[in-house]
Each structure stands twice: as C-alpha cells, then as structure tokens.
Coordinates of C-alpha atoms in Angstrom, one line a residue:
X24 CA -10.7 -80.1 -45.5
X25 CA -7.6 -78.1 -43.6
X26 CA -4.3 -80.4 -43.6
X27 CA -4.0 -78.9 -40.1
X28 CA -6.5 -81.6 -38.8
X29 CA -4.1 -83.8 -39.6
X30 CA -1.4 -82.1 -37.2
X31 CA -4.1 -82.1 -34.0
X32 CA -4.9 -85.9 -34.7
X33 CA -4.0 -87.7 -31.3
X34 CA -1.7 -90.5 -32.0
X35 CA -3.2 -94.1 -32.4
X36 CA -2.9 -96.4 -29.3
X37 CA -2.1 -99.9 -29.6
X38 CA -4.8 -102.6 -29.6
X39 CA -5.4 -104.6 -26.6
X40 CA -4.0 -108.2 -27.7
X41 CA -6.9 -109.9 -25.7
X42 CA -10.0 -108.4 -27.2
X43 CA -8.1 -108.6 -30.4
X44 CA -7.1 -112.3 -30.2
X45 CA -10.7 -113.0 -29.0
X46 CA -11.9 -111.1 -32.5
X47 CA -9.4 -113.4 -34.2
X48 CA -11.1 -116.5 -32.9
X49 CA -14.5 -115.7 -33.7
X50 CA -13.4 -114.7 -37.1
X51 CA -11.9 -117.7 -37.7
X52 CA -14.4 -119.9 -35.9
X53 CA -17.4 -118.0 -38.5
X54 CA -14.6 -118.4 -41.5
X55 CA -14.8 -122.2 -40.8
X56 CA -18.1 -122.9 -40.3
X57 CA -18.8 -120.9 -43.7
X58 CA -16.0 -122.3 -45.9
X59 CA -17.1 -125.9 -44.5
X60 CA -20.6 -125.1 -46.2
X61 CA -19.2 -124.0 -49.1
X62 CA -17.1 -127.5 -49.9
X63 CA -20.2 -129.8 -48.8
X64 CA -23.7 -128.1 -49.7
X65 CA -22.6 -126.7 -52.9
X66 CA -22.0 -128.7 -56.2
X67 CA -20.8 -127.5 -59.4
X68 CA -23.8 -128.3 -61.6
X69 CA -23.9 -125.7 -64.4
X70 CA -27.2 -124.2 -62.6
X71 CA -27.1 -120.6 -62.2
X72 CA -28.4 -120.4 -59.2
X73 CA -25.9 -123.0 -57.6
X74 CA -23.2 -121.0 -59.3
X75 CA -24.5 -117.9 -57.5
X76 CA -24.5 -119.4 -54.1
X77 CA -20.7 -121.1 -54.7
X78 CA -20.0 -117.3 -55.9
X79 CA -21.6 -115.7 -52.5
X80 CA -19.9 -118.5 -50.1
X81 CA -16.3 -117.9 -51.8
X82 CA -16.7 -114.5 -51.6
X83 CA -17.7 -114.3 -47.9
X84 CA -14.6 -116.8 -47.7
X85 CA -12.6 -114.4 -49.1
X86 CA -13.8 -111.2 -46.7
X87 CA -13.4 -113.4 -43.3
X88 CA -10.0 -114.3 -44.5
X89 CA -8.9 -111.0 -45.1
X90 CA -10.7 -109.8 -41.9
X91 CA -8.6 -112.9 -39.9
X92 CA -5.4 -111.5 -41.3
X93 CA -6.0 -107.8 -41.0
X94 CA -6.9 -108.3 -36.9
X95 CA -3.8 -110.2 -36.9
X96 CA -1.8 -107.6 -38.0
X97 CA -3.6 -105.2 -36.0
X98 CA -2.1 -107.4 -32.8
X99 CA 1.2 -107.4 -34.3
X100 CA 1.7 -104.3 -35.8
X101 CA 2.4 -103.4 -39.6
X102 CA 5.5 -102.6 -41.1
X103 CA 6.5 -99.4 -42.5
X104 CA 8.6 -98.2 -45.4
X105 CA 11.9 -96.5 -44.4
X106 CA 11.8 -92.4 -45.1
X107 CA 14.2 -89.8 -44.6
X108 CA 15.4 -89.2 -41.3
X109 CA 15.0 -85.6 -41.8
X110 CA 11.2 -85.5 -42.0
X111 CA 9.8 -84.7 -38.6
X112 CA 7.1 -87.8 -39.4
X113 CA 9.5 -89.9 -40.1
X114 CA 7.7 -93.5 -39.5
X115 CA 10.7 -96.4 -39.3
X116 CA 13.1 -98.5 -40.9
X117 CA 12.5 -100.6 -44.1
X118 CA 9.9 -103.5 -43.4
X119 CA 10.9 -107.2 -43.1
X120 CA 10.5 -110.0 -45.7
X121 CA 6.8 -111.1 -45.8
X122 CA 5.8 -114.3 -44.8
X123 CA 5.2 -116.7 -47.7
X124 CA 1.2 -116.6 -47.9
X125 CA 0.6 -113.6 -45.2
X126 CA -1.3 -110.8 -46.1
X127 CA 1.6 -108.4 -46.3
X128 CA 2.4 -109.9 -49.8
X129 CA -0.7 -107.7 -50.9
X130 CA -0.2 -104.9 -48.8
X131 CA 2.3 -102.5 -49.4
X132 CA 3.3 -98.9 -47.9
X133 CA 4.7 -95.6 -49.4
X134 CA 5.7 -92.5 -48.6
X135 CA 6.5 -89.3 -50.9
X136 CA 8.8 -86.8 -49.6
X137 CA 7.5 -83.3 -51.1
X138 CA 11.0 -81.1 -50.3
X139 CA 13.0 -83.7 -51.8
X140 CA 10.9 -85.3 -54.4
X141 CA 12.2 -88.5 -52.8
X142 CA 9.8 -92.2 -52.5
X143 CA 10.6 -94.8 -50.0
X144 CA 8.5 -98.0 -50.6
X145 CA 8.1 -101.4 -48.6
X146 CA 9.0 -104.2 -50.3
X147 CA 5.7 -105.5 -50.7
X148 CA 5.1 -102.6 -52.9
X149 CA 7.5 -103.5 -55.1
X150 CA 5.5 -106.5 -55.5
X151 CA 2.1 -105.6 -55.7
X152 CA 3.4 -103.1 -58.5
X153 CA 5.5 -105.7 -60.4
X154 CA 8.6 -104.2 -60.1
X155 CA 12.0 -105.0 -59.4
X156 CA 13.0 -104.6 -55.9
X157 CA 16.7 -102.9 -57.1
X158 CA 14.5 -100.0 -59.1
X159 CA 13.9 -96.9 -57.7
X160 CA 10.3 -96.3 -56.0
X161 CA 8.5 -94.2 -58.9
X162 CA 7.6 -90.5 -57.6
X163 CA 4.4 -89.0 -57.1
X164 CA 5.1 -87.6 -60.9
X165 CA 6.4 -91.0 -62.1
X166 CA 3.1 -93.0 -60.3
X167 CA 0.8 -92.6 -63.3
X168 CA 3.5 -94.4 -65.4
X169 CA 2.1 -97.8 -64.6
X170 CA -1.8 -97.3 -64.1
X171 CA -4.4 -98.1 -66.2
X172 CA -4.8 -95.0 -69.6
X173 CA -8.4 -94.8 -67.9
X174 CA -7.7 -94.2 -64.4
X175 CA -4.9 -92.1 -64.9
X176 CA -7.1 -89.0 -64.3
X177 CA -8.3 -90.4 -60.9
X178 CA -5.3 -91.1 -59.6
X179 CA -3.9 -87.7 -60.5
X180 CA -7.6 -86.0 -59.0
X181 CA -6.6 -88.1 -55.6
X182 CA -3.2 -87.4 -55.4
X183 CA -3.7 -83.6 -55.9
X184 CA -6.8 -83.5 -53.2
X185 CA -5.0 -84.6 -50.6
X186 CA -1.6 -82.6 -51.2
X187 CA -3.4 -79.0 -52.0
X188 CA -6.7 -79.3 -49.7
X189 CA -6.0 -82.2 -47.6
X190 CA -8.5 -84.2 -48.2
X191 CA -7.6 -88.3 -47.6
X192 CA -6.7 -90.5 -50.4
X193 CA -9.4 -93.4 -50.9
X194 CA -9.8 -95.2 -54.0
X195 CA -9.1 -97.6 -56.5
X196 CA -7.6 -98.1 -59.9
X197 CA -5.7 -100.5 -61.9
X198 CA -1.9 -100.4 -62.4
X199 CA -0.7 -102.8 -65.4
X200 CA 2.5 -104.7 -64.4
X201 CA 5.8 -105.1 -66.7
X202 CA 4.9 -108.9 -67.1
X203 CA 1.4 -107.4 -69.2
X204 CA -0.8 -108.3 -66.0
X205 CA -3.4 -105.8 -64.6
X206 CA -3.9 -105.7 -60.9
X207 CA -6.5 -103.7 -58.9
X208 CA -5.3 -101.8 -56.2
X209 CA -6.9 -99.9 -53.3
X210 CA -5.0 -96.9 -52.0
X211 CA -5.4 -95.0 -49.1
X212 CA -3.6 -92.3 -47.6
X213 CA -3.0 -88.8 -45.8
X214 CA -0.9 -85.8 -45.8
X215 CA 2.2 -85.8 -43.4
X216 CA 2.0 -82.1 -41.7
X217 CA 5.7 -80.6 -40.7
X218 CA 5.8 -78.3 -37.5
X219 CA 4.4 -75.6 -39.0
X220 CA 1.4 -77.3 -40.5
X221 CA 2.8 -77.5 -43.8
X222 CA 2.5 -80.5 -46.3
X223 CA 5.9 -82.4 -46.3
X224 CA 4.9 -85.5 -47.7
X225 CA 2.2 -88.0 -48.4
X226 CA 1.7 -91.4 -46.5
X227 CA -0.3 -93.9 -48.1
X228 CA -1.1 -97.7 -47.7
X229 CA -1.7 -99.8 -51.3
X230 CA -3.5 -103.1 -51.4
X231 CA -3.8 -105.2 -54.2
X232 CA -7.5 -105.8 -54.5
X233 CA -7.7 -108.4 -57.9
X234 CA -8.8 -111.1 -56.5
X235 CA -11.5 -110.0 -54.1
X236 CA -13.0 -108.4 -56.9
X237 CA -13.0 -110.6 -59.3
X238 CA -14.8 -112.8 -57.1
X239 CA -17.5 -109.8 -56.2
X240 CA -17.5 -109.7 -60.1
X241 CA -18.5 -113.2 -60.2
X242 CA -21.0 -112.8 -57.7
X243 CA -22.8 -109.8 -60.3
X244 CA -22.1 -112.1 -62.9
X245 CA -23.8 -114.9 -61.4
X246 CA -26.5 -112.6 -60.0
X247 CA -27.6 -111.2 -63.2
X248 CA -27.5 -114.7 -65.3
X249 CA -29.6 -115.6 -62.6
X250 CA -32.2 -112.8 -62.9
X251 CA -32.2 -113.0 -66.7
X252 CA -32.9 -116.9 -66.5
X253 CA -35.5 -116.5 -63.8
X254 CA -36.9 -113.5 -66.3
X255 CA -37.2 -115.8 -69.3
X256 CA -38.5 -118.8 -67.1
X257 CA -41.5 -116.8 -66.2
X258 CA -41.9 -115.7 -69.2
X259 CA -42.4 -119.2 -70.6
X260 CA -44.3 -120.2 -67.5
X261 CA -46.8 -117.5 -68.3
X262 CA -46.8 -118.1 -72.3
X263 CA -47.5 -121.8 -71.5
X264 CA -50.3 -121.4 -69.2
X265 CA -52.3 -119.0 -71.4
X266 CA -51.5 -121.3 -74.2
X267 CA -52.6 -124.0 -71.5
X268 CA -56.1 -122.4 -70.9
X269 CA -56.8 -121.4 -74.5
X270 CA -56.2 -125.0 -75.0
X271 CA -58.1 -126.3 -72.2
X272 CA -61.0 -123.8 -71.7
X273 CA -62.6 -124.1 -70.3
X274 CA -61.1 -125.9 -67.1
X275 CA -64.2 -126.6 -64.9
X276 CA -68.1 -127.1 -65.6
X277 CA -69.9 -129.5 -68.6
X278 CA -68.2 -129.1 -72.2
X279 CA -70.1 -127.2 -74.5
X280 CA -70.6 -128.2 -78.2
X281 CA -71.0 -126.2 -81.3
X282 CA -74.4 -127.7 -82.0
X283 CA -75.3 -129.0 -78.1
X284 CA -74.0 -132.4 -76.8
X285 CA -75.7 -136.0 -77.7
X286 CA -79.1 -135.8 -75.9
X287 CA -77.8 -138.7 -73.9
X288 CA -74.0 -137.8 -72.6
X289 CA -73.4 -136.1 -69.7
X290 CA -69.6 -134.6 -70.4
X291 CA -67.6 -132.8 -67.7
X292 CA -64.0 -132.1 -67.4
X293 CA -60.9 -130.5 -65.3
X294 CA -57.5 -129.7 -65.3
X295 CA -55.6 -130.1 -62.3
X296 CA -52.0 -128.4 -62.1
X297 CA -49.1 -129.3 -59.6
X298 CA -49.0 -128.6 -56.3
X299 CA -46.5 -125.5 -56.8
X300 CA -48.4 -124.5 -59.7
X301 CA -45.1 -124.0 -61.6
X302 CA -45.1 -126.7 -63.9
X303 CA -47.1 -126.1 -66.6
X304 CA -46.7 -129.4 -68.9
X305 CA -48.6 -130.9 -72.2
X306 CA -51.5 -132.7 -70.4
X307 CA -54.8 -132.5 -72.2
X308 CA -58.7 -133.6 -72.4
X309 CA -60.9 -133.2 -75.0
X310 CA -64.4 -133.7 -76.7
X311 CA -65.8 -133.3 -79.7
X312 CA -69.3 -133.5 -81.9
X313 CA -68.1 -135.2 -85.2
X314 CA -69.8 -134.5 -88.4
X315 CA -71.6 -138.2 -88.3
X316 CA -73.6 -137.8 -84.9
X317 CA -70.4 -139.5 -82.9
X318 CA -68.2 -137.9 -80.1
X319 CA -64.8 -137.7 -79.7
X320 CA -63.4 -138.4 -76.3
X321 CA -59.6 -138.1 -75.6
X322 CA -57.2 -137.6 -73.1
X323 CA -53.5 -137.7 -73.1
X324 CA -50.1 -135.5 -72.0
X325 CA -46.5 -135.3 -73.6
X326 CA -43.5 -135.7 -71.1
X327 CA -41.7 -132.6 -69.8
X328 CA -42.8 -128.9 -68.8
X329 CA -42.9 -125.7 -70.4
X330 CA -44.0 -123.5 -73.4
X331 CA -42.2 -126.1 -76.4
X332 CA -43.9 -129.0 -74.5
X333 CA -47.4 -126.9 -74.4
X334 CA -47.3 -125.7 -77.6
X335 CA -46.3 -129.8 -78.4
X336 CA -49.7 -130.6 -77.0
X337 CA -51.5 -127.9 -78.6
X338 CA -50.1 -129.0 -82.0
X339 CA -51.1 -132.6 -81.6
X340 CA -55.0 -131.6 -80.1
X341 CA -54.8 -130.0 -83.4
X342 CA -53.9 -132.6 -85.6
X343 CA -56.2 -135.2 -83.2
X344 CA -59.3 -133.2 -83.9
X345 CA -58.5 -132.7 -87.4
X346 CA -58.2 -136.0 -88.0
X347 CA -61.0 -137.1 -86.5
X348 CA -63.7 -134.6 -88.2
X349 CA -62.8 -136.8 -91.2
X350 CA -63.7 -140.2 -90.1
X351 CA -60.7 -141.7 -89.0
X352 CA -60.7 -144.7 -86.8
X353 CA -59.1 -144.4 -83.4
X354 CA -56.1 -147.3 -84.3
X355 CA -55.5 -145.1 -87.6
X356 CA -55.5 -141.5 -85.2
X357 CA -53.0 -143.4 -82.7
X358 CA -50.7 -144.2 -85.7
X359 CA -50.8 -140.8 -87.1
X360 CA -50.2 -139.1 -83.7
X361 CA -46.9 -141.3 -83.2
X362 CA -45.9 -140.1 -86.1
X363 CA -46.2 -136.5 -85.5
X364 CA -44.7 -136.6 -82.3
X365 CA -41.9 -139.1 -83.7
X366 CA -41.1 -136.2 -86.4
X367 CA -41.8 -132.9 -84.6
X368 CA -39.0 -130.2 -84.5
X369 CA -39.2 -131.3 -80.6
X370 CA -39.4 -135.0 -80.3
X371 CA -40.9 -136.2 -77.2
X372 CA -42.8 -139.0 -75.6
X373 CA -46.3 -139.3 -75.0
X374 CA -49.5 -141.3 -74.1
X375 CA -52.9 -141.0 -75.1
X376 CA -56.1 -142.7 -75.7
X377 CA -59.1 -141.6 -78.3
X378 CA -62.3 -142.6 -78.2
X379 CA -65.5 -142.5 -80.4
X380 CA -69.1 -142.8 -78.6
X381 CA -71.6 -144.1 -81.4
X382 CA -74.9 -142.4 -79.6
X383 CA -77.2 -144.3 -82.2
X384 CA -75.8 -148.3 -81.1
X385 CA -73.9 -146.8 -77.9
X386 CA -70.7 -148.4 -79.3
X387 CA -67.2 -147.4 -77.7
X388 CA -64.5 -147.7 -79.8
X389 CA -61.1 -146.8 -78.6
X390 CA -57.4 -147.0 -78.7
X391 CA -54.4 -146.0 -76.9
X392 CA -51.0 -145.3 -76.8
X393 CA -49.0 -146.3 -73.3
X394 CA -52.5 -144.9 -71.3
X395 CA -54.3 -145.9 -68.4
X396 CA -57.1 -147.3 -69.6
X397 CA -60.6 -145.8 -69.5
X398 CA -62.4 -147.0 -66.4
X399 CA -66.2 -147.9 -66.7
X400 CA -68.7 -147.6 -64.0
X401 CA -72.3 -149.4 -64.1
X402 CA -74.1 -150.2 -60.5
X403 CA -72.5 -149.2 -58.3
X404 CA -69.4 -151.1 -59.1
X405 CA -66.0 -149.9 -61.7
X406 CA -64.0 -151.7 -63.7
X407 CA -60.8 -150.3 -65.7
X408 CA -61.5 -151.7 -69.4
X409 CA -58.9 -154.0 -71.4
X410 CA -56.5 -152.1 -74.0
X411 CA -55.9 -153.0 -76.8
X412 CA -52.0 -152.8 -77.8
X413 CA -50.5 -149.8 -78.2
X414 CA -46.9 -148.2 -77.4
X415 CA -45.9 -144.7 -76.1
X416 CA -46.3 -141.7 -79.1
X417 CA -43.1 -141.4 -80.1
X418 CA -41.7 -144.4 -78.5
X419 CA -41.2 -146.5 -82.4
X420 CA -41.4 -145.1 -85.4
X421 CA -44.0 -146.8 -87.8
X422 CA -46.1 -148.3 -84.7
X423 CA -48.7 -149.6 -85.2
X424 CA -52.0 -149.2 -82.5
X425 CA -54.9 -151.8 -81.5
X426 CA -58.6 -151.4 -81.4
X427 CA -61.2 -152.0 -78.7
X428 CA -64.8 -151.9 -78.6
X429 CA -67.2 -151.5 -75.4
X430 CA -71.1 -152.0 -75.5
X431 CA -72.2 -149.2 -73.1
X432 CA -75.9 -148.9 -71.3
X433 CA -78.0 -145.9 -69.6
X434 CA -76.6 -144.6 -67.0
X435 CA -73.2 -146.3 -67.3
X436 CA -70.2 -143.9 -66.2
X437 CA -66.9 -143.2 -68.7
X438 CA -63.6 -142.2 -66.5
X439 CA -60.7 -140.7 -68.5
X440 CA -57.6 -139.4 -67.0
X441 CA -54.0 -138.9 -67.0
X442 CA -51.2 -140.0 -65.1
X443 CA -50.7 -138.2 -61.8
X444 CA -54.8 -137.6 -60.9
X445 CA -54.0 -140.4 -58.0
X446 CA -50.9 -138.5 -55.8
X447 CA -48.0 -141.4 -55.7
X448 CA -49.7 -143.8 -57.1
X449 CA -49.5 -145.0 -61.1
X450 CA -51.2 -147.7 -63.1
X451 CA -53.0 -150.6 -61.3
X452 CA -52.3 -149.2 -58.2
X453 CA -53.7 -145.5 -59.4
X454 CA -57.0 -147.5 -61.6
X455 CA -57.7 -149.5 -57.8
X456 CA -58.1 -146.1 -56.1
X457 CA -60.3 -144.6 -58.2
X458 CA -62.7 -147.8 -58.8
X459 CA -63.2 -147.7 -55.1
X460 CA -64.8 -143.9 -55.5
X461 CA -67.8 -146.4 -57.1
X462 CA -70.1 -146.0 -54.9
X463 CA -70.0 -142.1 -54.2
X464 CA -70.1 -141.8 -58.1
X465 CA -73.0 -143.8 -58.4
X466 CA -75.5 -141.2 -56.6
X467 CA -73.9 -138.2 -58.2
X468 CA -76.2 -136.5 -60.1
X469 CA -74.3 -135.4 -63.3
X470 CA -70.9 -135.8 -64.6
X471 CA -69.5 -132.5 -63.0
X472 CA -70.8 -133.9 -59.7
X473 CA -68.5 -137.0 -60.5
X474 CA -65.4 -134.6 -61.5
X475 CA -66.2 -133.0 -58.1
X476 CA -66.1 -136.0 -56.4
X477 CA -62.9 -137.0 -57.6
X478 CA -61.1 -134.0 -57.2
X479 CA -62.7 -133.8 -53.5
X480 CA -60.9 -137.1 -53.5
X481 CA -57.2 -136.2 -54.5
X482 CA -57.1 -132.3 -55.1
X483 CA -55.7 -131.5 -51.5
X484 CA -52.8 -133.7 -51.8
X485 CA -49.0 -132.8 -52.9
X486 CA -48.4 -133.3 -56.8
X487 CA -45.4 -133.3 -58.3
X488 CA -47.1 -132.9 -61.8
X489 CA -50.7 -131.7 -63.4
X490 CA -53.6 -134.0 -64.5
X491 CA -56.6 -134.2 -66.5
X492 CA -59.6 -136.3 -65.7
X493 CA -62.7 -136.2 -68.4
X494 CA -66.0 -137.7 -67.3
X495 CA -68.8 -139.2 -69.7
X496 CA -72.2 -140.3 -68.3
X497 CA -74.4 -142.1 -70.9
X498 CA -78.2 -140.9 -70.1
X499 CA -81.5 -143.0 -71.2

C-alpha cells in the first residue's frame, strides 16, 4: 500500500452527540441487563459448564463496558500526545490527567518523529508501559527494549511495514514492565505524510489488552474442559450401556435357558431406562436353571449412574450366580452380597432380592435386602408378599438377612421389579399401583404379555431413573 493514501484521506468529522449518546444508552441498558444475569443465574459450583457460562457472561461484561467507554470518548473526543510543532501533522498539546477508573488509563497515544528521531507520548502511555512519567518516551529503535523476547520480531515486522510500504500498524504483543509484570497491548497506527508525501512520522494508539484477554482465555479454558468432560462422559455412557446390555441381554422377550426353562414357568423380563436415556445405572434382573432342577429369580440395582456403578452390578450378578450354582440358600446369598458390596474398591448401596422356585413341591424361597417385595398374583386379585428382614447391601457390615417361604399354585403370577417401574411413586404406594393391573394380568396369555401390560402401563411417563421388572408364571 502507497503512504500517499494516507495524504488524500479526508479528515474525520465529529460524531453527532445525539446518535452517539442514544448508542451510549442502549449499550449500557444491554451491559445491565447482561451483568444482572451474570450475578443471579450463575453460581460458582466447580461444574464446568457453569464455569463456562460465568466465563462467557464476564466476558460479554467486559466487551459492553469497553464499548460504553469507547462511544463515550468518541462524544468527547480523545486526547492526544504533544509533538513537535514543526511537523506539518502536528496533532495537539500533551493530554490531561485521566480520570481515576476511565478508559484512558488503558489507552495511550504515541507519536515518532522520523527527521528528529524524537517520541512524544501521553501519559497514559507511560502507564500502560510501566514507566516513569519523568523518563524519556523510548524511540522507535528503543520500543523493542521492553516487549516480550518472542514478539520482538513482530513488532519490528509492523513497525517497518508501515514506515517503508505504508501499510497500517495492527497488532498485538506483550511488553514486560520494570515491576516484572507482563501486559498485553494492542497497537494501532499509521504513517503521518509531510507535503510532499513523504513519511515524517508514525502515529499510533496503544491499548493495554491483559485483562480482556485473560478473560477470552478463560472462556477457551473453560470451553475445552468442558468438551474434554463431555468427551469422557460419553465415553462412559457408551461403555456402561454395552456393558448394560451384555449384562441384561437380552432386554425384551422370554429368558432362555441353557438346557430350556422348567416345563411349568413362564419367565419374561425388561429393562426400562430413564426418560433422557442418559442415565445408565446398576439396575439388574435375572434367571437362572440351577444344577438341582430349581431356578434362580433375582432382581436388584446399586445406587448411582455410570460405568464404575455398571460394572458394580455386573460384578455382583457375577458373584450372585456363582453362588447360587452351588446351593446356597437365599439368606446366606444376601449376606455374601452385603459383603461384597461392603468391601468393593467402590463401595456403594444397594437392594436386592433372590429367589429359588422348587418346580418339584413349587416352593418359593426368598430373601431380600432393602427391596420391594415380590408381588403374587392368583385369581384375579395381587398381593405384595411379606419380607423377611433384611437391610440395604452395604448398608452394615456383617448383616445378617431373613428367609421366606411361599407355597405357589398353577397358574399363579410372580412380579419382580425395581424401584422406579411406578413414575413418582415408591414402596406401598408404588406395590398398590401395580396390584391394581390384577385384573388385565389375569387374561394375559404368557408372561411377556404381563411385561407388556405393565410397561403399556408406565413406559410413557417421565423417569428420572431406569427399572427392571421380571415376570414368572407358574403353568400346570
């Protein structure tokens, strides 16, 4: 670019102060509306994504601020370093003392005479720079004395541009102060033409920059943490729902058995997860032939969400079934369970209740630990069955775990589940709502037709958490 565009440049006019003050309101009208958000909607909570926000609102507080103060010194015009008289640009006397907290303390001007190797600064510029307001203004030469080893080069590139081709100054670098602070500073400036075109000096405005980006750094900062937690998160949600379904596969139609269910049980199961899908927690069903004729029934969940609590469940299913193969009675599984979870890496609470189904003398015997009882149907009516004692897995180390038994007939009905199947309802209040699906579970055909029933039921409501429910049917 020619330095003689510089020469032909018409001469700025002054702002009108009306359209200016009425920018100036706005501004300031938008600046409180936005830093009022930012002191009542957003808490300092240690979550990433709060910080992020907090960042973006101080940030936008920061850019409406500077915007209010820069129109206002539009309307009132910004002073200018003193220069030698002798320059045909010459652009005013030495600037007043900025007002305490204005903008000008961050603003500075310069200009470098070229014939005389002389610098006049503003006084501001003598703060932004750290320097003492008696020392001489540094030269174009001298500049590079007090910026940053690394942008050293830039500076120099800049400066050289705009004397030699003409090319505006606009850029940024760090200057590093007496007192051993670093401040960014944003420079911009232009060649001053003499009459005959030539360059005579350089004209440049200097703003110190630190804080506005240290906030924008924040704002990256914040933005990344964010994106790397929101990485991992779905990289657990995705671990713990294919360990999930390898767990609980599969999630809909009869349960299969190695070598074909009890000619006379009817088994049918499903998994139901939250309403957003995005909770993937430790809930679990189960069945199992036994190697003395008998089945294993069991449903149960550990608190909390995500892959530690999955793999938790998976873990316990594990033990449960290993357990079980060798005879062990439901009381004696519900001990060893509390143990487990009271030991784990992890600890954690949990609930849970084991059954075994005696096809030969169709015997139920069962325990649990802190469950909702199984709930028997027969005729048409339902009845949640009485527990025997039994505290949370996890809940008391050394616990010890009652034992029930249940004479069952043809045709009766077996309802397991865990807590959350009834949307906002727990306990009796949860038991009462499903004994009242009696009479629709009475003419369904098979167990999956019960499941189906049930989840027709409650499936379309909002959940805040998953569920299991496991269904038994005893034939003749």
């Amino acid at each position: 670019m020619s330095p003689h565009v510089f020469a032909d440049r018409p001469a700025a006019q002054p702002p009108e102060h009306g359209s200016v003050d009425a920018l100036i309101t706005q501004t300031r009208r938008l600046l409180g509306d936005v830093d009022a958000v930012r002191r009542e909607a957003v808490s300092d909570d240690g979550d990433p994504e709060r910080r992020w926000q907090r960042a973006l609102y101080e940030l936008a507080v920061h850019q409406l601020s500077d915007l209010d103060k820069h129109l206002a010194q539009l309307r009132d015009g910004l002073p200018r370093p003193a220069v030698d008289s002798r320059l045909p640009e010459a652009r005013g006397s030495a600037p007043a003392e900025p007002q305490s907290g204005s903008l000008l303390s961050r603003v500075g001007s310069a200009e470098w005479n070229l014939l005389t190797d002389e610098a006049s600064w503003s006084g501001e510029l003598f703060q932004i720079l750290g320097r003492s307001p008696g020392a001489p203004p540094l030269t174009l030469d001298e500049l590079p004395s007090v910026v940053h080893t690394d942008d050293q080069a830039m500076l120099t590139r800049m400066v050289t541009d705009c004397l030699i081709e003409g090319k505006p100054i606009d850029g940024e670098f760090r200057i590093l102060r007496a007192d051993g602070t670093a401040r960014t500073v944003h420079m911009m400036g232009e060649p001053v033409l003499d009459a005959d075109g030539a360059t005579a000096s350089m004209w440049a405005v200097l703003r110190d920059v630190s804080e506005l980006r240290r906030t924008q750094r924040t704002v990256r900062e914040t933005h990344d943490s964010l994106q790397r937690r929101r990485h991992i998160e779905q990289t657990e949600h995705r671990l713990a729902a294919e360990l999930q379904e390898a767990v609980l596969s599969p999630w809909r139609g009869s349960l299969r058995f190695s070598q074909g269910a009890p000619h006379d049980l009817d088994l049918a199961a499903r998994h139901l997860p939250s309403s957003t899908g995005e909770l993937v927690g430790g809930d679990w069903y189960d069945a199992l032939e036994l190697p003395d004729g008998q089945t294993l029934l069991s449903v149960g969940g550990l608190t909390g969400h995500g892959v530690t609590v999955t793999s938790g469940m998976a873990m316990l299913l594990g033990a449960l079934r290993g357990m079980a193969v060798t005879g062990t009675r439901p009381d004696e599984l519900m001990g060893w369970l509390n143990q487990l979870t009271d030991t784990s890496v992890q600890p954690s609470l949990g609930s849970a209740v084991c059954c075994r189904y005696d096809p030969g003398s169709r015997t139920l015997t069962w325990a649990q630990a802190g469950h909702p009882a199984p709930l028997l149907f027969r005729d048409g009516v339902g009845r949640a069955l009485t527990p025997p004692e039994g505290v949370l897995l996890g809940a008391t180390p050394g616990a010890t775990y009652g034992q029930a038994e249940e004479s069952l007939r043809a045709g009766d009905l077996l309802l397991l589940h865990t807590d959350g199947l009834v949307p906002h309802r727990s306990g009796a209040a949860a038991a009462n709502r499903l004994l009242d699906l009696a009479p629709r579970l009475a003419e369904a055909a098979t167990a999956q037709d019960c499941v189906r029933t049930v989840f027709e039921e409650f499936a379309a409501h909002e959940r805040a958490d998953e569920s299991c429910v496991l269904v038994a049917r005893i034939g003749s």
